[in-house]
Amino acid sequence: MSRTLRTQVGIVGAGPAGLLLAHLLRQRGIDSVILETRSRERVEARVRAGQLDSTTVQILTAAGVGSRMQAEGVPNSGVNFYFRGNTHRIDLRAVSGRTLMMYGQREIVRDMVAGLLAVDGKILFEVTDVELHGIDGRTPSITFHSAGQDMALECEFIVGCDGYHGICRPAIAPALSTFDVAHGFSWVAVLAQTKPVAEEVVYACHDRGLALFSLRSRAVARFYLQCPQEEQLDAWPVDRIWDEARLRLEGGAFVLEPGPILESSMVRMRSFVAEPMQHGRLFLAGDAAHIVPPSAAKGLNLAVADVYQLAQALQERYRSGDASLLRDYSRIALERVWEGQRFSDWMTRLLHTNINGSAMDRRIQLAELDHLMATQAALGNFVESYVGPKMSC
């Protein structure tokens, strides 16, 4: 026998976008249910981005899930570029008046899951056989299997926060245009128990490839090493990781001390956009609609902006019956998404060494870095894009 649940907004996916949307909707008096195919343990264990722009910090704080972030996160008021043996620090606060926050996505997810469950928020983990129905009508629904029982979730709107490999975007594939490109290289992503080389991000632009050094705390370092696109993780044993990381910092003031590697993975660099981000009663947010290369750390921040905008639009729809903001969701979100794609693509080209390129290619890349550091207008444009757009929260 099947069981039927009812809610206003059905959310598919308990990643950062889906969890934050549930918090924002709850604050606005809108009921929601999250369906997630993975276990809670797996959801909370995934290591992802950790650079938050000032607007994301404001949104998380206003949503009531920012207290641990404010206590344990590491504010960044600058960013460092290291090339030709010299370090160039850009003072983000001095140029824009804004800063960034280093706080791991895994910690954000843990905070939001705990916060929702503490107030009886509805998250169903480990569901299977999820299918969407009635997206083009007035009464969409989601069927699924949970705890040995066939179930249906009747709702008024569905939001797909289930990532690139989820079911929501394929459900409206005929209505979408998609744009996709692979950037020709990958990253070895490393989480290590060691003191970070700096409390601010360091981009080391070496002839052998980019090394990006970040942190998750003052005792845990996060760093990335450019490698060929087809490279497999087993080609990167521990000794090679540390040797290559130190080599790409060679000659500078930054010191990287080896420590236990907590996790390593391979990140394939790509860009993807699906548009529009809505069809009928289904809305897409975050990685379900767009992926940016992580060079500029825009992915999580774009997802947060998506669901914040969507929560505002749903609030207006339920409060006054005015659906104009909902109808404009995709148009407004895509303006922001394409700007994020533009800047991320530029950063990717600026920072990564084309191993198969000519000597002239490399000299032009270094000239571009010199121009950025020496030209006030270029520096100002970079900072405004890097710290992210201001939003009224």
Coordinates of C-alpha atoms in Angstrom, one line a residue:
M1 CA 0.0 0.0 0.0
S2 CA 1.3 3.4 -0.9
R3 CA 1.4 6.5 1.4
T4 CA 0.8 10.1 0.2
L5 CA 2.5 13.2 1.7
R6 CA 1.5 16.8 0.9
T7 CA 3.6 19.9 1.0
Q8 CA 3.9 23.3 -0.8
V9 CA 7.4 22.8 -2.3
G10 CA 9.0 19.5 -3.0
I11 CA 12.8 19.7 -3.1
V12 CA 14.9 17.0 -4.8
G13 CA 18.4 16.9 -3.4
A14 CA 19.9 17.6 0.1
G15 CA 23.0 19.4 -1.1
P16 CA 23.7 23.0 -0.1
A17 CA 21.2 24.4 -2.5
G18 CA 18.3 22.2 -1.4
L19 CA 19.0 22.5 2.3
L20 CA 19.4 26.2 2.2
L21 CA 16.2 26.6 0.2
A22 CA 14.3 24.6 2.9
H23 CA 15.6 26.9 5.6
L24 CA 14.7 30.0 3.6
L25 CA 11.2 28.7 2.9
R26 CA 10.6 27.8 6.5
Q27 CA 11.5 31.4 7.6
R28 CA 8.9 32.6 5.1
G29 CA 6.2 30.3 6.4
I30 CA 6.3 27.9 3.3
D31 CA 6.3 24.2 3.9
S32 CA 8.8 21.9 2.1
V33 CA 10.0 18.3 2.0
I34 CA 13.5 17.3 0.8
L35 CA 14.1 14.0 -0.9
E36 CA 17.6 12.6 -1.0
T37 CA 18.9 9.4 -2.5
R38 CA 22.0 9.2 -0.4
S39 CA 22.4 8.5 3.3
R40 CA 22.8 11.4 5.8
E41 CA 26.3 10.2 6.5
R42 CA 27.3 10.3 2.9
V43 CA 25.7 13.7 2.3
E44 CA 27.6 15.2 5.3
A45 CA 30.9 13.6 4.3
R46 CA 31.4 15.1 0.8
V47 CA 34.3 17.5 0.6
R48 CA 33.7 20.4 -1.8
A49 CA 34.3 24.1 -2.1
G50 CA 34.9 26.4 0.8
Q51 CA 35.3 30.0 -0.4
L52 CA 32.2 32.0 0.4
D53 CA 31.6 35.5 -0.8
S54 CA 30.2 38.2 1.5
T55 CA 26.7 37.9 0.1
T56 CA 26.7 34.1 0.7
V57 CA 27.9 34.7 4.3
Q58 CA 25.0 37.2 4.8
I59 CA 22.4 34.8 3.4
L60 CA 23.6 31.9 5.6
T61 CA 23.7 34.0 8.7
A62 CA 20.2 35.4 8.0
A63 CA 19.0 31.9 7.4
G64 CA 20.1 31.0 11.0
V65 CA 22.8 28.6 10.0
G66 CA 25.9 30.8 10.2
S67 CA 26.9 30.7 13.9
R68 CA 29.6 28.0 13.6
M69 CA 30.7 29.6 10.3
Q70 CA 31.2 32.9 12.0
A71 CA 33.1 31.2 14.9
E72 CA 35.3 28.8 13.0
G73 CA 35.5 30.3 9.5
V74 CA 38.7 32.1 8.4
P75 CA 38.0 35.6 6.9
N76 CA 40.1 36.5 3.9
S77 CA 40.7 40.1 3.0
G78 CA 43.2 39.4 0.3
V79 CA 44.3 36.9 -2.4
N80 CA 47.9 36.1 -3.5
F81 CA 49.3 35.4 -6.9
Y82 CA 52.8 33.8 -7.1
F83 CA 54.6 33.7 -10.4
R84 CA 58.2 34.4 -11.6
G85 CA 59.4 33.9 -8.0
N86 CA 57.4 36.9 -6.8
T87 CA 54.3 37.1 -4.6
H88 CA 51.6 39.7 -5.5
R89 CA 48.9 40.3 -2.9
I90 CA 45.7 41.9 -3.9
D91 CA 43.9 43.6 -1.0
L92 CA 40.2 42.8 -1.6
R93 CA 38.9 44.8 1.3
A94 CA 40.8 48.0 0.3
V95 CA 39.5 47.8 -3.3
S96 CA 35.9 46.6 -2.7
G97 CA 35.2 47.0 1.0
R98 CA 34.3 43.3 1.1
T99 CA 36.0 40.1 2.2
L100 CA 35.6 36.4 1.7
M101 CA 35.1 33.6 4.2
M102 CA 36.9 30.2 4.1
Y103 CA 34.6 27.6 5.5
G104 CA 34.1 24.1 4.0
Q105 CA 31.0 23.1 2.2
R106 CA 30.9 19.9 4.2
E107 CA 30.6 22.0 7.4
I108 CA 27.9 24.1 5.8
V109 CA 25.9 21.0 5.0
R110 CA 26.3 19.6 8.5
D111 CA 25.1 22.9 10.0
M112 CA 22.0 23.0 7.7
V113 CA 21.0 19.3 8.2
A114 CA 21.3 19.7 12.0
G115 CA 19.4 23.0 11.9
L116 CA 16.5 21.5 9.9
L117 CA 16.2 18.3 12.0
A118 CA 16.2 20.4 15.2
V119 CA 13.0 22.1 14.1
D120 CA 11.4 19.0 12.7
G121 CA 12.3 19.9 9.1
K122 CA 11.3 17.2 6.6
I123 CA 14.3 15.4 5.0
L124 CA 13.9 11.9 3.7
F125 CA 17.3 10.2 3.1
E126 CA 18.0 7.1 1.1
V127 CA 14.9 7.3 -1.1
T128 CA 14.9 5.3 -4.3
D129 CA 13.0 5.2 -7.6
V130 CA 12.3 8.9 -7.6
E131 CA 10.1 10.1 -10.5
L132 CA 8.5 13.5 -11.3
H133 CA 4.9 13.8 -12.5
G134 CA 2.6 16.5 -13.7
I135 CA 5.2 19.2 -14.1
D136 CA 3.2 21.0 -16.7
G137 CA 0.0 20.9 -14.7
R138 CA -1.2 22.6 -11.5
T139 CA -0.6 19.7 -9.2
P140 CA 2.8 18.2 -9.7
S141 CA 4.0 15.2 -7.6
I142 CA 7.0 13.1 -6.9
T143 CA 6.8 9.3 -6.4
F144 CA 9.5 7.4 -4.6
H145 CA 10.3 4.4 -2.4
S146 CA 11.3 5.0 1.2
A147 CA 11.8 2.6 4.2
G148 CA 10.2 -0.3 2.3
Q149 CA 7.1 1.7 1.2
D150 CA 5.9 3.2 -2.1
M151 CA 5.2 6.9 -1.5
A152 CA 4.0 10.0 -3.3
L153 CA 4.7 13.6 -2.5
E154 CA 2.0 16.0 -3.7
C155 CA 3.1 19.6 -4.0
E156 CA 2.5 22.8 -5.8
F157 CA 6.1 23.4 -7.0
I158 CA 9.2 21.2 -7.4
V159 CA 12.7 22.4 -7.2
G160 CA 15.5 20.3 -8.6
C161 CA 18.7 20.7 -6.4
D162 CA 19.9 17.3 -7.3
G163 CA 23.1 18.2 -9.2
Y164 CA 24.4 17.5 -12.7
H165 CA 23.6 13.7 -12.5
G166 CA 20.2 14.1 -11.0
I167 CA 16.8 13.3 -12.5
C168 CA 15.2 16.8 -12.6
R169 CA 17.0 18.4 -15.5
P170 CA 16.5 15.3 -17.7
A171 CA 12.8 15.4 -16.9
I172 CA 12.5 18.7 -18.9
A173 CA 15.4 18.0 -21.4
P174 CA 13.3 18.7 -24.6
A175 CA 12.6 22.2 -23.3
L176 CA 16.2 23.1 -22.6
S177 CA 19.2 24.4 -24.5
T178 CA 22.5 23.2 -23.0
F179 CA 26.0 24.5 -23.3
D180 CA 29.0 22.4 -22.3
V181 CA 32.8 22.6 -22.6
A182 CA 35.7 20.6 -21.2
H183 CA 38.8 22.8 -20.4
G184 CA 41.4 20.2 -21.3
F185 CA 42.9 19.5 -17.8
S186 CA 42.0 18.3 -14.3
W187 CA 42.9 19.0 -10.7
V188 CA 44.2 16.7 -8.1
A189 CA 42.3 17.9 -5.0
V190 CA 43.9 17.3 -1.7
L191 CA 42.7 17.7 1.9
A192 CA 45.6 17.4 4.4
Q193 CA 46.1 17.7 8.1
T194 CA 48.8 20.4 8.0
K195 CA 49.2 24.1 8.6
P196 CA 48.1 25.9 5.4
V197 CA 50.8 27.8 3.5
A198 CA 48.7 31.0 4.2
E199 CA 45.4 32.1 5.6
E200 CA 44.6 33.7 2.3
V201 CA 44.3 31.9 -1.1
V202 CA 47.5 31.4 -3.1
Y203 CA 47.5 30.9 -6.8
A204 CA 50.9 29.6 -7.8
C205 CA 51.2 29.9 -11.6
H206 CA 54.1 27.6 -12.4
D207 CA 55.5 26.4 -15.7
R208 CA 54.5 22.9 -14.7
G209 CA 50.9 23.9 -14.0
L210 CA 48.7 25.8 -11.5
A211 CA 48.9 25.0 -7.8
L212 CA 46.0 26.6 -5.8
F213 CA 46.5 26.6 -2.0
S214 CA 43.5 27.2 0.3
L215 CA 42.4 26.0 3.7
R216 CA 39.5 24.6 5.6
S217 CA 40.8 25.6 9.0
R218 CA 44.0 26.8 10.5
A219 CA 45.1 23.2 10.9
V220 CA 43.7 21.7 7.7
A221 CA 44.9 22.6 4.2
R222 CA 43.1 22.3 1.0
F223 CA 45.1 22.5 -2.2
Y224 CA 44.8 21.6 -5.9
L225 CA 47.4 20.7 -8.5
Q226 CA 46.8 21.0 -12.3
C227 CA 47.3 17.8 -14.2
P228 CA 46.4 16.4 -17.7
Q229 CA 42.8 15.9 -18.3
E230 CA 43.0 12.1 -18.7
E231 CA 45.2 11.6 -15.5
Q232 CA 43.9 9.1 -13.0
L233 CA 44.2 9.5 -9.2
D234 CA 46.3 6.4 -8.8
A235 CA 49.1 8.2 -10.7
W236 CA 49.4 10.5 -7.8
P237 CA 50.8 8.7 -4.8
V238 CA 51.4 10.7 -1.6
D239 CA 55.1 11.4 -2.3
R240 CA 54.3 12.8 -5.7
I241 CA 51.6 15.0 -4.4
W242 CA 53.9 16.6 -1.8
D243 CA 56.9 16.9 -4.2
E244 CA 54.8 18.6 -6.9
A245 CA 53.1 20.9 -4.5
R246 CA 56.4 22.1 -3.0
L247 CA 58.0 22.4 -6.5
R248 CA 55.3 24.8 -7.7
L249 CA 56.0 27.0 -4.6
E250 CA 59.7 26.8 -5.1
G251 CA 61.6 30.0 -4.5
G252 CA 58.9 31.8 -2.7
A253 CA 58.1 32.7 0.9
F254 CA 55.4 30.1 1.3
V255 CA 56.2 26.9 3.2
L256 CA 54.2 23.7 2.8
E257 CA 54.9 21.0 5.4
P258 CA 53.8 17.4 4.6
G259 CA 51.1 15.9 6.8
P260 CA 48.5 13.1 6.8
I261 CA 46.4 13.3 3.6
L262 CA 42.7 13.1 4.7
E263 CA 41.2 12.8 1.3
S264 CA 42.3 13.2 -2.4
S265 CA 40.2 13.2 -5.5
M266 CA 40.2 14.2 -9.2
V267 CA 38.3 17.2 -10.4
R268 CA 37.6 17.4 -14.1
M269 CA 37.5 21.0 -15.3
R270 CA 34.3 21.9 -17.2
S271 CA 31.6 24.5 -17.8
F272 CA 27.9 23.7 -18.3
V273 CA 24.7 25.7 -18.5
A274 CA 21.1 24.6 -19.1
E275 CA 18.6 27.2 -20.0
P276 CA 15.9 28.1 -19.1
M277 CA 16.2 27.1 -15.4
Q278 CA 12.4 26.5 -15.2
H279 CA 9.7 24.8 -17.0
G280 CA 6.1 24.5 -15.8
R281 CA 6.1 23.9 -12.1
L282 CA 9.8 22.7 -12.0
F283 CA 12.7 25.0 -11.1
L284 CA 16.4 24.1 -11.3
A285 CA 19.0 25.5 -9.0
G286 CA 22.8 25.0 -8.4
D287 CA 24.6 22.2 -10.2
A288 CA 21.4 20.9 -11.7
A289 CA 21.4 23.9 -14.0
H290 CA 25.0 25.1 -14.2
I291 CA 28.6 24.1 -13.4
V292 CA 31.6 26.4 -13.4
P293 CA 35.3 25.5 -13.3
P294 CA 36.4 26.0 -9.7
S295 CA 39.2 28.4 -10.6
A296 CA 37.2 31.4 -9.2
A297 CA 35.2 29.5 -6.5
K298 CA 31.9 30.5 -7.9
G299 CA 29.9 27.3 -7.9
L300 CA 28.6 27.2 -4.3
N301 CA 28.0 31.0 -4.3
L302 CA 25.9 30.8 -7.5
A303 CA 23.8 28.0 -6.0
V304 CA 23.2 30.1 -2.9
A305 CA 22.1 33.0 -5.0
D306 CA 19.8 30.8 -7.0
V307 CA 17.8 29.6 -4.0
Y308 CA 17.8 32.9 -2.3
Q309 CA 16.2 34.5 -5.4
L310 CA 13.8 31.5 -5.7
A311 CA 12.7 31.8 -2.0
Q312 CA 12.0 35.5 -2.5
A313 CA 9.9 34.7 -5.6
L314 CA 7.9 31.9 -3.9
Q315 CA 7.3 34.2 -0.9
E316 CA 5.8 36.8 -3.2
R317 CA 3.7 34.2 -4.9
Y318 CA 2.2 32.8 -1.6
R319 CA 1.9 36.2 0.1
S320 CA 0.2 38.2 -2.7
G321 CA -0.5 35.8 -5.5
D322 CA 1.9 37.7 -7.7
A323 CA 3.8 35.1 -9.8
S324 CA 5.8 37.6 -11.8
L325 CA 9.1 37.0 -9.8
L326 CA 8.6 33.3 -10.3
R327 CA 8.2 33.8 -14.1
D328 CA 11.4 35.9 -14.1
Y329 CA 13.4 33.4 -12.0
S330 CA 15.3 31.9 -14.9
R331 CA 16.0 35.2 -16.7
I332 CA 17.4 36.9 -13.7
A333 CA 19.4 33.8 -12.5
L334 CA 20.9 33.2 -15.9
E335 CA 22.3 36.8 -16.1
R336 CA 24.2 36.0 -12.9
V337 CA 25.2 32.6 -14.0
W338 CA 26.6 33.7 -17.3
E339 CA 28.6 36.4 -15.6
G340 CA 29.9 33.7 -13.3
Q341 CA 30.8 31.6 -16.3
R342 CA 32.6 34.5 -18.0
F343 CA 34.8 35.3 -15.0
S344 CA 35.5 31.6 -14.2
D345 CA 36.5 31.0 -17.8
W346 CA 38.8 34.0 -17.8
M347 CA 40.4 32.9 -14.5
T348 CA 40.8 29.4 -15.9
R349 CA 42.7 30.7 -18.9
L350 CA 44.7 33.1 -16.9
L351 CA 46.0 30.6 -14.3
H352 CA 46.5 27.3 -16.0
T353 CA 49.6 26.4 -18.0
N354 CA 49.0 24.9 -21.4
I355 CA 51.6 22.2 -21.2
N356 CA 51.3 21.6 -25.0
G357 CA 51.4 25.3 -25.8
S358 CA 54.2 27.3 -27.3
A359 CA 56.7 29.4 -25.4
M360 CA 54.9 32.5 -26.7
D361 CA 51.6 31.3 -25.2
R362 CA 53.3 31.1 -21.8
R363 CA 54.9 34.6 -22.2
I364 CA 51.5 36.1 -23.1
Q365 CA 49.9 34.5 -20.1
L366 CA 52.6 36.0 -17.8
A367 CA 52.1 39.3 -19.5
E368 CA 48.4 39.1 -18.7
L369 CA 49.3 38.5 -15.0
D370 CA 51.7 41.5 -15.1
H371 CA 49.0 43.7 -16.6
L372 CA 46.5 42.6 -13.9
M373 CA 48.9 43.5 -11.1
A374 CA 50.1 46.8 -12.6
T375 CA 46.9 48.3 -14.0
Q376 CA 44.4 49.9 -11.6
A377 CA 41.4 49.5 -13.8
A378 CA 42.1 45.8 -14.5
L379 CA 42.7 45.2 -10.8
G380 CA 39.4 46.9 -9.8
N381 CA 37.5 44.9 -12.4
F382 CA 39.1 41.7 -11.2
V383 CA 38.3 42.3 -7.5
E384 CA 34.6 43.2 -8.2
S385 CA 34.1 40.0 -10.1
Y386 CA 36.2 37.9 -7.6
V387 CA 34.4 39.0 -4.4
G388 CA 31.0 38.5 -6.1
P389 CA 28.0 40.8 -6.7
K390 CA 26.2 42.6 -3.9
M391 CA 22.6 41.4 -3.2
S392 CA 20.1 42.9 -0.9
C393 CA 19.7 40.3 1.9

